[in-house]
Amino acid sequence: ISLRALGPVSVRLERNATIIASTEGDPLEITLTESGDYLVRVQLTNGENIVYELGLGYTDRPNPASFTSTPPPQTVGVPTPTPALADLGEFIDTLENGANKGGVFEDLRLGDSNQVYSFEGTSGDYINLSMSRVSGDIDPLLRLFSPTGELLAVDDNTGGNRAALLRNILLRQDGTYTVQASSGGFTGSYQIALLSGAQPLPVTPTIIPQPTRQEIGTPVNPTPAAIRFNGNLQDQVTVAGRISRPGFIQRFFFQAEPGDFATIGVRAQDPASLQPFVEIINPEGEILRSASASDENANGEALITLLPITESERYTVMVSAPDDQTGDFVVTYGTGNSRESLLRGAAEADSPYDGLIAHVGLREVWQLQLYEGDVITVTANPLNNTLDPVLELAAPDGTIVATDDNGGGFPVPLMRSIRIPTSGIYELRVTGANAGSIGPYRLVWRYETIAPTFTPDPPRYLIMSMDDEINEGQYQFYPFQAQAGQRLRINVIAQPGSGLDPVAVLLDENGSEIAQGDDSEIDLNPRFMVRIPANGTYTLRINGYLSGGRFEVLIETLY
């Protein structure tokens, strides 16, 4: 046998609590002298939390999991409403070059969700066949059969917006071709169109531009402005208000959902002349909580923190002042630990930055230029015993990538081995835990891995896009047309949470394997490239390794 582990680990082979052999880094090859149960023990050689891969194989015999390919069964259909054609679905009409046909799937209880068309083809012509949704929920899918019943090509989503498209299919014989149009099990109307000619239609390849570095500018914190009458407060947006006369009450609103926690603060521009009072009122008119700037330990603010929200409604914030007080104030609102953001600017790797959470609910925001594939570690150390900081990393689109409170041991947050999903400017946010602590801190972040220099993706276009599902122990086949010299990239991607570990093999017209893929460098999905040796019908065979589930197939031509 041969044992190999990828990662900073050592491998030890044991039987009956006796160590037989061990290795670190290199494959372990050994001839077993006894039959029975063996134990493989994998141990860290460095680090605290790593991912590794472990492989086991024979060195003296073929892989028993290897599969000898069998050509997929062919469905024979003729382009007339005969019983053979009826097996493919209900015959609808013939297709003419350049003309569109409309169809509809109305009641799937009366039959299956397949309809059949035919057209006359000429050897050497190229055809483009499309099927797109017009109304309803149908998910178009096309299958093309040769005059002899051979399944030539299949497609689900290449046309975009769930439309099926068979692009530039070279016909290799004269005769009547059969098209099976499927609804994906849904009702609705569709349009099907055929274009044929002696030359393939021109294709505009997709070009992925090289990402450009975005410069992080000088931070500008907006000046609080008055909110429009009856307008809603927005998360982390500070607004201005005024008690213009004694007894005046100013109203604000916010929309929240069950499970949210609302934090609201009101502070006077001149605390000597105004000590504001704030109330939060639910949709039924009940006062949920109130606070005054004159409360003990209020630090000059009427502050309500972490109010639990139980109803999906619009809540009212009432701001008033006692006696004859008047003056200007600002309102800060947020969901969760913070209610007010202060932009601090760019933070470079391996450089310490000192910050200050000056009041409860403040969030300081630092900006990082990161690239897809970077792996970073971040920490924020409190500089006194009054602050319990919380860290949050947000992607350019606002999605939260990681958050931590006490990963480095209370009260130090530590986000370790954070892999960056996409390139852009990220926000690193620091606030006090539970909107309840203030104080200074020191922020530092560093690279664990720096993503390799961007390599432009070659221009390419889709020739097949499929969404499908497979059961454990099952094989599925996806035919397509390809020309000699075409360079293809094939991806089979299991849907997250499906549990599928897909395996893909590319077969030629004789059922011989010409390329295959299993686990890629980054996950369990097959990703491989192949150059087509000759014109013909090729078939992608897919199965799950001891698994089943939903997946996506993408086959692209690369220039």
Coordinates of C-alpha atoms in Angstrom, one line a residue:
I1 CA 0.0 0.0 0.0
S2 CA 0.9 3.7 -0.3
L3 CA -0.2 6.3 2.2
R4 CA 0.3 10.0 1.6
A5 CA -0.7 13.1 3.5
L6 CA -0.6 16.7 2.2
G7 CA -0.2 19.3 4.9
P8 CA 2.0 19.9 8.0
V9 CA 1.3 16.5 9.5
S10 CA 3.0 13.2 10.2
V11 CA 1.4 9.8 9.4
R12 CA 1.8 6.6 11.5
L13 CA 0.5 3.2 10.6
E14 CA -0.4 1.0 13.6
R15 CA -1.8 -2.5 14.1
N16 CA -2.9 -3.8 17.6
A17 CA -1.4 -0.7 19.2
T18 CA 2.0 -1.4 17.6
I19 CA 3.6 1.1 15.3
I20 CA 4.5 -0.5 12.0
A21 CA 5.8 2.5 10.1
S22 CA 5.7 6.3 10.1
T23 CA 6.5 9.3 7.8
E24 CA 6.5 13.0 7.6
G25 CA 6.1 14.7 4.2
D26 CA 7.1 11.7 2.0
P27 CA 4.7 9.0 0.9
L28 CA 4.8 5.9 3.1
E29 CA 5.0 2.6 1.0
I30 CA 4.9 -0.7 2.8
T31 CA 4.0 -4.3 2.1
L32 CA 1.5 -5.6 4.7
T33 CA 2.3 -9.0 6.3
E34 CA -1.0 -9.6 8.1
S35 CA -4.7 -9.4 7.2
G36 CA -6.9 -7.4 9.5
D37 CA -7.7 -3.9 10.7
Y38 CA -5.1 -1.2 10.7
L39 CA -5.1 2.3 12.2
V40 CA -3.7 5.4 10.5
R41 CA -2.8 8.1 13.0
V42 CA -2.4 11.7 11.6
Q43 CA -0.7 14.2 13.9
L44 CA 0.2 17.9 13.7
T45 CA 3.8 18.8 13.1
N46 CA 3.3 22.5 13.5
G47 CA 0.4 25.0 13.8
E48 CA -2.8 24.7 15.8
N49 CA -5.5 24.3 13.3
I50 CA -4.9 23.0 9.8
V51 CA -6.5 21.3 6.8
Y52 CA -4.9 18.2 5.3
E53 CA -5.6 15.6 2.7
L54 CA -5.0 11.9 3.2
G55 CA -4.8 9.3 0.4
L56 CA -4.5 5.5 0.4
G57 CA -3.8 3.3 -2.6
Y58 CA -2.3 0.0 -3.8
T59 CA 1.2 -0.1 -5.3
D60 CA 1.0 -3.6 -6.7
R61 CA -2.4 -3.9 -8.3
P62 CA -5.0 -1.8 -10.2
N63 CA -7.4 0.6 -8.4
P64 CA -10.5 -1.5 -7.5
A65 CA -12.6 1.6 -7.8
S66 CA -11.6 2.1 -11.5
F67 CA -14.6 1.9 -13.8
T68 CA -14.6 0.5 -17.3
S69 CA -16.7 2.8 -19.4
T70 CA -19.8 1.6 -21.1
P71 CA -21.3 3.7 -23.9
P72 CA -24.6 5.2 -22.7
P73 CA -27.7 3.7 -24.1
Q74 CA -29.1 5.4 -27.1
T75 CA -32.7 6.5 -27.4
V76 CA -34.0 6.0 -30.9
G77 CA -36.6 8.5 -32.2
V78 CA -38.0 9.2 -35.7
P79 CA -39.4 12.6 -36.6
T80 CA -43.0 11.5 -37.0
P81 CA -45.6 10.9 -34.4
T82 CA -44.9 7.1 -34.1
P83 CA -44.7 5.2 -30.9
A84 CA -40.9 5.5 -30.9
L85 CA -41.1 9.2 -31.1
A86 CA -43.9 9.3 -28.5
D87 CA -41.4 7.9 -26.0
L88 CA -39.6 11.3 -26.2
G89 CA -42.8 13.3 -25.5
E90 CA -45.6 14.8 -27.5
F91 CA -44.8 15.7 -31.1
I92 CA -45.6 19.4 -31.6
D93 CA -44.3 20.7 -35.0
T94 CA -41.4 21.0 -37.4
L95 CA -38.8 23.8 -37.2
E96 CA -37.9 26.0 -40.1
N97 CA -34.6 27.8 -40.5
G98 CA -34.9 31.4 -39.1
A99 CA -38.4 30.9 -37.7
N100 CA -39.5 31.0 -34.1
K101 CA -42.1 28.6 -32.6
G102 CA -44.1 29.1 -29.4
G103 CA -45.1 26.4 -27.1
V104 CA -46.7 25.9 -23.7
F105 CA -46.7 23.3 -20.9
E106 CA -50.1 23.6 -19.3
D107 CA -51.0 20.6 -17.1
L108 CA -48.1 18.2 -16.3
R109 CA -50.6 15.7 -14.7
L110 CA -51.7 14.8 -18.2
G111 CA -48.3 13.6 -19.3
D112 CA -44.6 14.2 -18.9
S113 CA -42.9 17.6 -19.3
N114 CA -41.3 16.9 -22.7
Q115 CA -42.4 18.1 -26.2
V116 CA -40.8 17.1 -29.5
Y117 CA -39.9 19.0 -32.7
S118 CA -38.1 18.0 -35.9
F119 CA -36.1 19.7 -38.7
E120 CA -34.4 18.7 -41.9
G121 CA -30.6 18.9 -41.6
T122 CA -27.8 18.9 -44.2
S123 CA -24.4 17.4 -43.6
G124 CA -21.8 20.1 -43.1
D125 CA -24.2 22.8 -41.9
Y126 CA -24.0 24.4 -38.5
I127 CA -27.2 24.8 -36.4
N128 CA -28.0 27.0 -33.4
L129 CA -31.0 25.9 -31.4
S130 CA -32.5 28.0 -28.5
M131 CA -35.3 27.6 -26.0
S132 CA -36.2 30.4 -23.7
R133 CA -39.0 31.0 -21.1
V134 CA -41.8 33.4 -22.0
S135 CA -44.0 33.0 -19.0
G136 CA -44.5 30.8 -16.0
D137 CA -41.8 28.9 -14.1
I138 CA -40.5 26.5 -16.8
D139 CA -36.7 25.7 -16.8
P140 CA -36.0 25.0 -20.5
L141 CA -33.8 22.0 -21.4
L142 CA -32.9 20.9 -25.0
R143 CA -31.8 17.5 -26.3
L144 CA -30.8 17.0 -30.0
F145 CA -31.0 13.6 -31.7
S146 CA -29.5 12.6 -35.0
P147 CA -31.5 11.0 -37.9
T148 CA -30.3 7.6 -36.5
G149 CA -31.4 8.3 -33.0
E150 CA -28.0 9.2 -31.5
L151 CA -28.2 11.8 -28.7
L152 CA -25.8 14.5 -30.0
A153 CA -26.0 17.3 -27.5
V154 CA -27.9 18.5 -24.4
D155 CA -28.0 21.9 -22.7
D156 CA -29.8 23.6 -19.8
N157 CA -28.6 27.1 -19.1
T158 CA -26.0 28.2 -21.7
G159 CA -28.4 30.9 -23.1
G160 CA -28.4 32.8 -19.9
N161 CA -31.4 33.6 -17.7
R162 CA -32.2 29.8 -17.5
A163 CA -32.4 29.6 -21.3
A164 CA -31.1 26.5 -23.2
L165 CA -28.8 27.0 -26.2
L166 CA -27.1 24.5 -28.4
R167 CA -24.5 26.6 -30.2
N168 CA -22.9 25.9 -33.6
I169 CA -23.6 22.2 -33.7
L170 CA -21.9 20.7 -36.9
L171 CA -24.3 18.3 -38.6
R172 CA -22.5 15.2 -40.0
Q173 CA -25.3 13.6 -42.0
D174 CA -28.3 14.5 -44.0
G175 CA -31.8 13.7 -42.7
T176 CA -34.4 14.5 -40.2
Y177 CA -33.2 15.6 -36.7
T178 CA -35.3 15.4 -33.5
V179 CA -35.4 18.0 -30.8
Q180 CA -36.7 17.2 -27.3
A181 CA -37.8 20.4 -25.4
S182 CA -38.3 19.9 -21.6
S183 CA -39.9 22.1 -19.0
G184 CA -37.9 21.0 -16.0
G185 CA -41.2 19.9 -14.4
F186 CA -42.8 23.3 -14.4
T187 CA -45.6 25.0 -16.3
G188 CA -45.5 28.0 -18.6
S189 CA -44.9 29.1 -22.2
Y190 CA -41.6 29.2 -24.1
Q191 CA -40.1 30.1 -27.5
I192 CA -37.9 27.8 -29.6
A193 CA -35.9 28.9 -32.5
L194 CA -33.6 27.3 -35.2
L195 CA -30.8 28.9 -37.2
S196 CA -28.7 26.9 -39.7
G197 CA -26.1 27.7 -42.3
A198 CA -22.9 26.7 -43.9
Q199 CA -20.8 28.7 -41.4
P200 CA -20.8 28.8 -37.6
L201 CA -22.3 32.0 -36.1
P202 CA -19.7 34.3 -34.7
V203 CA -19.3 34.1 -30.9
T204 CA -18.1 37.0 -28.7
P205 CA -15.9 35.5 -26.0
T206 CA -16.1 36.5 -22.4
I207 CA -13.0 38.3 -21.2
I208 CA -12.3 38.7 -17.5
P209 CA -10.4 42.0 -17.0
Q210 CA -7.4 42.1 -14.6
P211 CA -8.5 43.6 -11.3
T212 CA -7.1 47.1 -10.7
R213 CA -5.9 48.2 -7.3
Q214 CA -8.4 50.5 -5.6
E215 CA -6.8 53.4 -3.8
I216 CA -8.0 54.0 -0.3
G217 CA -8.7 57.7 0.1
T218 CA -8.6 60.0 3.1
P219 CA -11.6 59.0 5.3
V220 CA -14.4 61.6 5.4
N221 CA -17.0 61.3 8.1
P222 CA -20.3 62.8 7.0
T223 CA -21.7 65.8 8.9
P224 CA -25.0 64.9 10.6
A225 CA -27.9 66.2 8.7
A226 CA -31.6 66.6 9.5
I227 CA -33.7 63.6 8.5
R228 CA -36.7 64.2 6.4
F229 CA -40.1 64.3 8.1
N230 CA -41.3 60.9 9.1
G231 CA -38.2 59.3 7.6
N232 CA -36.5 56.2 8.9
L233 CA -33.2 56.1 10.8
Q234 CA -30.6 54.1 9.0
D235 CA -28.0 51.8 10.5
Q236 CA -24.8 53.7 11.4
V237 CA -26.1 57.0 10.0
T238 CA -26.0 59.9 12.4
V239 CA -28.8 62.5 12.0
A240 CA -29.4 65.9 13.5
G241 CA -32.4 67.2 15.4
R242 CA -33.6 70.2 17.5
I243 CA -35.8 70.9 20.4
S244 CA -36.9 74.3 19.1
R245 CA -39.2 75.3 21.9
P246 CA -40.1 74.2 25.5
G247 CA -42.2 71.0 25.5
F248 CA -41.4 70.2 21.8
I249 CA -41.1 66.4 21.0
Q250 CA -39.3 65.3 17.8
R251 CA -40.1 61.8 16.3
F252 CA -37.9 59.4 14.4
F253 CA -38.6 55.9 13.2
F254 CA -36.7 52.7 12.4
Q255 CA -37.7 49.4 10.8
A256 CA -36.5 46.2 12.5
E257 CA -37.0 42.5 12.3
P258 CA -37.5 39.8 15.0
G259 CA -34.1 38.8 16.3
D260 CA -32.5 42.2 15.8
F261 CA -31.1 44.2 18.7
A262 CA -31.5 48.0 18.5
T263 CA -29.1 50.5 20.0
I264 CA -30.0 54.2 20.0
G265 CA -28.2 57.2 21.5
V266 CA -29.1 60.9 21.7
R267 CA -26.6 63.5 22.7
A268 CA -26.8 67.3 22.9
Q269 CA -24.6 69.6 20.9
D270 CA -24.4 71.8 24.1
P271 CA -24.9 69.6 27.2
A272 CA -25.1 72.7 29.4
S273 CA -28.4 73.7 27.8
L274 CA -30.0 70.4 26.9
Q275 CA -30.2 67.0 28.5
P276 CA -32.3 65.0 26.1
F277 CA -34.8 62.2 27.0
V278 CA -35.5 59.3 24.6
E279 CA -38.3 56.7 24.4
I280 CA -38.8 53.8 22.1
I281 CA -42.4 52.9 21.3
N282 CA -43.6 49.7 19.6
P283 CA -46.4 49.6 16.9
E284 CA -49.1 49.2 19.7
G285 CA -48.0 52.4 21.3
E286 CA -46.3 50.8 24.3
I287 CA -43.1 52.3 25.7
L288 CA -40.5 49.6 25.4
R289 CA -37.6 51.5 27.0
S290 CA -36.5 55.0 27.9
A291 CA -33.4 56.8 28.9
S292 CA -32.2 60.3 29.9
A293 CA -28.9 62.1 29.5
S294 CA -29.2 63.0 33.2
D295 CA -29.2 59.3 34.3
E296 CA -26.3 58.2 36.5
N297 CA -23.3 57.0 34.3
A298 CA -25.0 58.4 31.2
N299 CA -21.9 60.3 30.2
G300 CA -24.1 63.1 28.7
E301 CA -26.2 60.8 26.4
A302 CA -29.7 59.3 26.5
L303 CA -28.6 55.8 25.6
I304 CA -30.6 52.6 25.0
T305 CA -28.5 49.5 24.2
L306 CA -29.4 46.1 22.7
L307 CA -33.1 46.4 22.8
P308 CA -34.5 43.0 21.6
I309 CA -36.9 43.3 18.7
T310 CA -39.8 40.8 18.6
E311 CA -42.0 42.2 15.8
S312 CA -41.4 43.0 12.2
E313 CA -42.7 46.6 12.3
R314 CA -41.8 50.3 12.3
Y315 CA -40.8 51.5 15.7
T316 CA -41.0 55.1 17.0
V317 CA -38.2 57.1 18.7
M318 CA -39.5 60.1 20.7
V319 CA -36.9 62.7 21.7
S320 CA -37.9 65.4 24.2
A321 CA -36.3 67.5 27.0
P322 CA -37.4 68.4 30.6
D323 CA -38.7 71.8 31.7
D324 CA -37.9 74.7 29.4
Q325 CA -34.7 73.2 27.8
T326 CA -34.1 73.7 24.1
G327 CA -31.2 73.0 21.7
D328 CA -29.6 70.9 19.0
F329 CA -28.9 67.2 19.3
V330 CA -27.8 64.2 17.2
V331 CA -29.3 60.7 17.1
T332 CA -27.3 57.6 16.4
Y333 CA -28.9 54.3 15.6
G334 CA -27.6 50.8 14.8
T335 CA -28.4 47.1 15.0
G336 CA -26.2 45.0 17.3
N337 CA -23.2 46.3 19.3
S338 CA -22.7 49.6 17.5
R339 CA -24.7 52.7 16.5
E340 CA -22.1 55.1 15.1
S341 CA -19.2 54.5 12.7
L342 CA -15.9 56.5 12.7
L343 CA -13.8 56.0 9.5
R344 CA -10.1 55.7 10.4
G345 CA -8.5 55.2 7.0
A346 CA -6.2 52.5 5.6
A347 CA -4.4 49.9 7.7
E348 CA -1.3 48.2 6.3
A349 CA -0.1 44.7 7.2
D350 CA 2.3 44.3 10.1
S351 CA 1.8 47.9 11.3
P352 CA 0.2 48.6 14.7
Y353 CA -2.6 51.2 14.8
D354 CA -4.0 52.8 18.0
G355 CA -7.7 53.5 18.2
L356 CA -10.2 54.6 20.8
I357 CA -13.7 53.6 21.5
A358 CA -14.6 56.9 23.0
H359 CA -18.2 56.2 23.8
V360 CA -20.5 53.3 24.2
G361 CA -21.7 51.9 20.8
L362 CA -19.0 53.6 18.7
R363 CA -17.5 51.5 15.9
E364 CA -14.1 52.4 14.4
V365 CA -13.6 51.3 10.8
W366 CA -10.3 50.6 9.1
Q367 CA -9.9 49.8 5.4
L368 CA -7.7 47.0 4.0
Q369 CA -6.9 46.3 0.3
L370 CA -7.1 42.5 -0.1
Y371 CA -7.1 40.1 -3.0
E372 CA -8.9 36.8 -3.6
G373 CA -6.9 34.0 -2.0
D374 CA -5.1 36.1 0.6
V375 CA -5.2 34.5 4.1
I376 CA -4.9 37.0 7.0
T377 CA -4.9 37.1 10.8
V378 CA -6.2 40.1 12.8
T379 CA -6.2 41.1 16.4
A380 CA -7.1 44.1 18.5
N381 CA -5.5 44.3 22.0
P382 CA -7.2 46.5 24.6
L383 CA -4.8 49.0 26.2
N384 CA -6.6 49.1 29.5
N385 CA -9.1 47.0 31.5
T386 CA -12.2 48.9 30.5
L387 CA -12.6 47.8 26.9
D388 CA -13.7 44.3 25.6
P389 CA -13.3 44.8 21.9
V390 CA -15.1 42.9 19.1
L391 CA -13.6 42.5 15.6
E392 CA -15.6 42.2 12.4
L393 CA -14.3 41.9 8.8
A394 CA -16.7 43.0 6.0
A395 CA -16.3 42.3 2.3
P396 CA -16.6 45.1 -0.3
D397 CA -20.4 44.3 -0.8
G398 CA -21.0 44.5 3.0
T399 CA -21.1 40.7 3.6
I400 CA -19.6 39.8 7.0
V401 CA -16.6 37.5 6.3
A402 CA -15.6 36.9 9.9
T403 CA -16.2 38.1 13.4
D404 CA -14.6 37.4 16.8
D405 CA -14.8 38.5 20.5
N406 CA -12.4 36.5 22.6
G407 CA -10.6 34.2 20.2
G408 CA -7.2 35.3 21.7
G409 CA -8.4 34.7 25.3
F410 CA -10.6 37.2 27.1
P411 CA -10.8 40.1 26.3
V412 CA -8.6 39.9 23.2
P413 CA -10.4 39.2 19.8
L414 CA -8.4 37.1 17.3
M415 CA -9.5 36.2 13.8
R416 CA -7.1 33.6 12.5
S417 CA -6.6 32.1 9.0
I418 CA -9.3 34.2 7.3
R419 CA -9.4 33.4 3.6
I420 CA -10.4 36.3 1.4
P421 CA -13.2 35.3 -1.1
T422 CA -12.9 38.2 -3.5
S423 CA -10.6 41.2 -4.3
G424 CA -11.4 44.7 -3.1
I425 CA -11.4 47.1 -0.2
Y426 CA -12.5 45.4 3.0
E427 CA -13.7 47.1 6.3
L428 CA -12.1 46.0 9.6
R429 CA -14.5 47.1 12.3
V430 CA -13.8 47.5 16.0
T431 CA -16.4 48.1 18.7
G432 CA -17.1 47.3 22.3
A433 CA -18.8 44.0 23.2
N434 CA -22.5 44.2 23.9
A435 CA -22.4 48.0 23.3
G436 CA -21.1 48.2 26.9
S437 CA -17.4 49.1 27.1
I438 CA -15.1 51.9 26.0
G439 CA -11.3 52.4 25.9
P440 CA -8.2 52.4 23.8
Y441 CA -6.9 49.5 21.7
R442 CA -4.1 48.5 19.3
L443 CA -5.0 46.9 16.0
V444 CA -2.6 44.8 13.9
W445 CA -3.1 42.4 11.0
R446 CA -0.7 40.3 9.0
Y447 CA -0.7 37.9 6.0
E448 CA -0.5 34.2 6.5
T449 CA -0.6 33.7 2.8
I450 CA -0.4 36.3 0.0
A451 CA -2.4 35.4 -3.0
P452 CA -0.4 34.7 -6.2
T453 CA -0.1 37.4 -8.8
F454 CA -3.3 37.5 -10.8
T455 CA -3.2 35.5 -14.0
P456 CA -5.8 36.7 -16.6
D457 CA -8.4 34.1 -17.4
P458 CA -8.3 33.3 -21.1
P459 CA -11.2 34.5 -23.3
R460 CA -13.9 31.8 -23.3
Y461 CA -17.5 31.0 -24.1
L462 CA -19.9 28.4 -22.8
I463 CA -20.8 25.4 -24.8
M464 CA -22.7 23.6 -22.0
S465 CA -24.3 24.6 -18.7
M466 CA -26.3 22.1 -16.7
D467 CA -28.0 21.9 -13.3
D468 CA -28.8 18.3 -12.3
E469 CA -28.9 15.8 -9.5
I470 CA -27.4 12.3 -9.2
N471 CA -27.9 9.4 -6.8
E472 CA -25.2 7.4 -5.1
G473 CA -24.0 4.6 -7.4
Q474 CA -25.5 6.2 -10.5
Y475 CA -23.8 7.4 -13.7
Q476 CA -25.1 10.2 -15.8
F477 CA -24.0 11.2 -19.3
Y478 CA -23.9 14.6 -21.0
P479 CA -23.1 14.6 -24.8
F480 CA -21.9 17.6 -26.7
Q481 CA -20.3 18.4 -30.1
A482 CA -16.6 19.5 -30.3
Q483 CA -14.1 20.1 -33.1
A484 CA -10.5 19.1 -33.5
G485 CA -8.2 21.4 -31.7
Q486 CA -10.8 22.9 -29.4
R487 CA -9.4 23.6 -25.9
L488 CA -12.0 22.9 -23.3
R489 CA -12.2 23.7 -19.6
I490 CA -14.6 21.3 -17.7
N491 CA -15.9 22.1 -14.2
V492 CA -18.3 19.9 -12.2
I493 CA -19.4 21.8 -9.1
A494 CA -21.3 20.2 -6.2
Q495 CA -23.9 22.5 -4.7
P496 CA -23.0 23.6 -1.2
G497 CA -24.5 21.3 1.4
S498 CA -25.3 18.6 -1.2
G499 CA -22.7 16.1 0.2
L500 CA -21.7 15.2 -3.4
D501 CA -18.1 14.3 -4.2
P502 CA -18.3 14.4 -8.0
V503 CA -16.0 12.4 -10.4
A504 CA -16.0 13.3 -14.1
V505 CA -14.6 11.5 -17.2
L506 CA -14.6 12.6 -20.8
L507 CA -15.4 9.9 -23.3
D508 CA -15.0 9.9 -27.1
E509 CA -17.4 8.4 -29.6
N510 CA -16.0 4.9 -28.9
G511 CA -16.5 5.2 -25.2
S512 CA -12.8 5.5 -24.6
E513 CA -11.6 7.8 -21.8
I514 CA -9.6 10.8 -23.0
A515 CA -9.5 13.0 -19.8
Q516 CA -10.8 12.9 -16.3
G517 CA -11.0 14.9 -13.1
D518 CA -11.7 14.2 -9.5
D519 CA -10.5 16.5 -6.6
S520 CA -9.0 19.9 -7.6
E521 CA -6.4 21.7 -5.7
I522 CA -9.0 23.8 -3.8
D523 CA -11.9 21.4 -3.2
L524 CA -13.5 18.1 -4.1
N525 CA -14.9 19.3 -7.4
P526 CA -13.4 18.1 -10.8
R527 CA -11.8 21.0 -12.7
F528 CA -9.7 20.0 -15.7
M529 CA -8.7 21.0 -19.3
V530 CA -8.5 18.9 -22.5
R531 CA -7.7 19.6 -26.2
I532 CA -10.1 17.8 -28.5
P533 CA -8.4 15.4 -30.9
A534 CA -11.0 15.1 -33.6
N535 CA -14.5 16.3 -34.7
G536 CA -17.3 14.4 -33.1
T537 CA -19.7 13.7 -30.3
Y538 CA -18.1 13.7 -26.8
T539 CA -19.8 12.6 -23.6
L540 CA -19.1 13.8 -20.1
R541 CA -19.7 11.0 -17.6
I542 CA -20.4 12.0 -14.0
N543 CA -20.8 10.0 -10.8
G544 CA -20.5 10.6 -7.1
Y545 CA -17.8 9.0 -5.1
L546 CA -19.8 7.1 -2.5
S547 CA -22.2 10.0 -2.6
G548 CA -25.0 11.7 -4.4
G549 CA -26.5 15.2 -4.7
R550 CA -27.1 18.3 -6.9
F551 CA -24.4 19.8 -9.0
E552 CA -23.6 22.1 -11.9
V553 CA -21.7 21.3 -15.1
L554 CA -19.8 24.0 -17.0
I555 CA -18.0 23.3 -20.3
E556 CA -16.2 26.2 -21.9
T557 CA -14.1 26.7 -25.0
L558 CA -10.9 28.6 -24.3
Y559 CA -9.2 30.8 -26.9

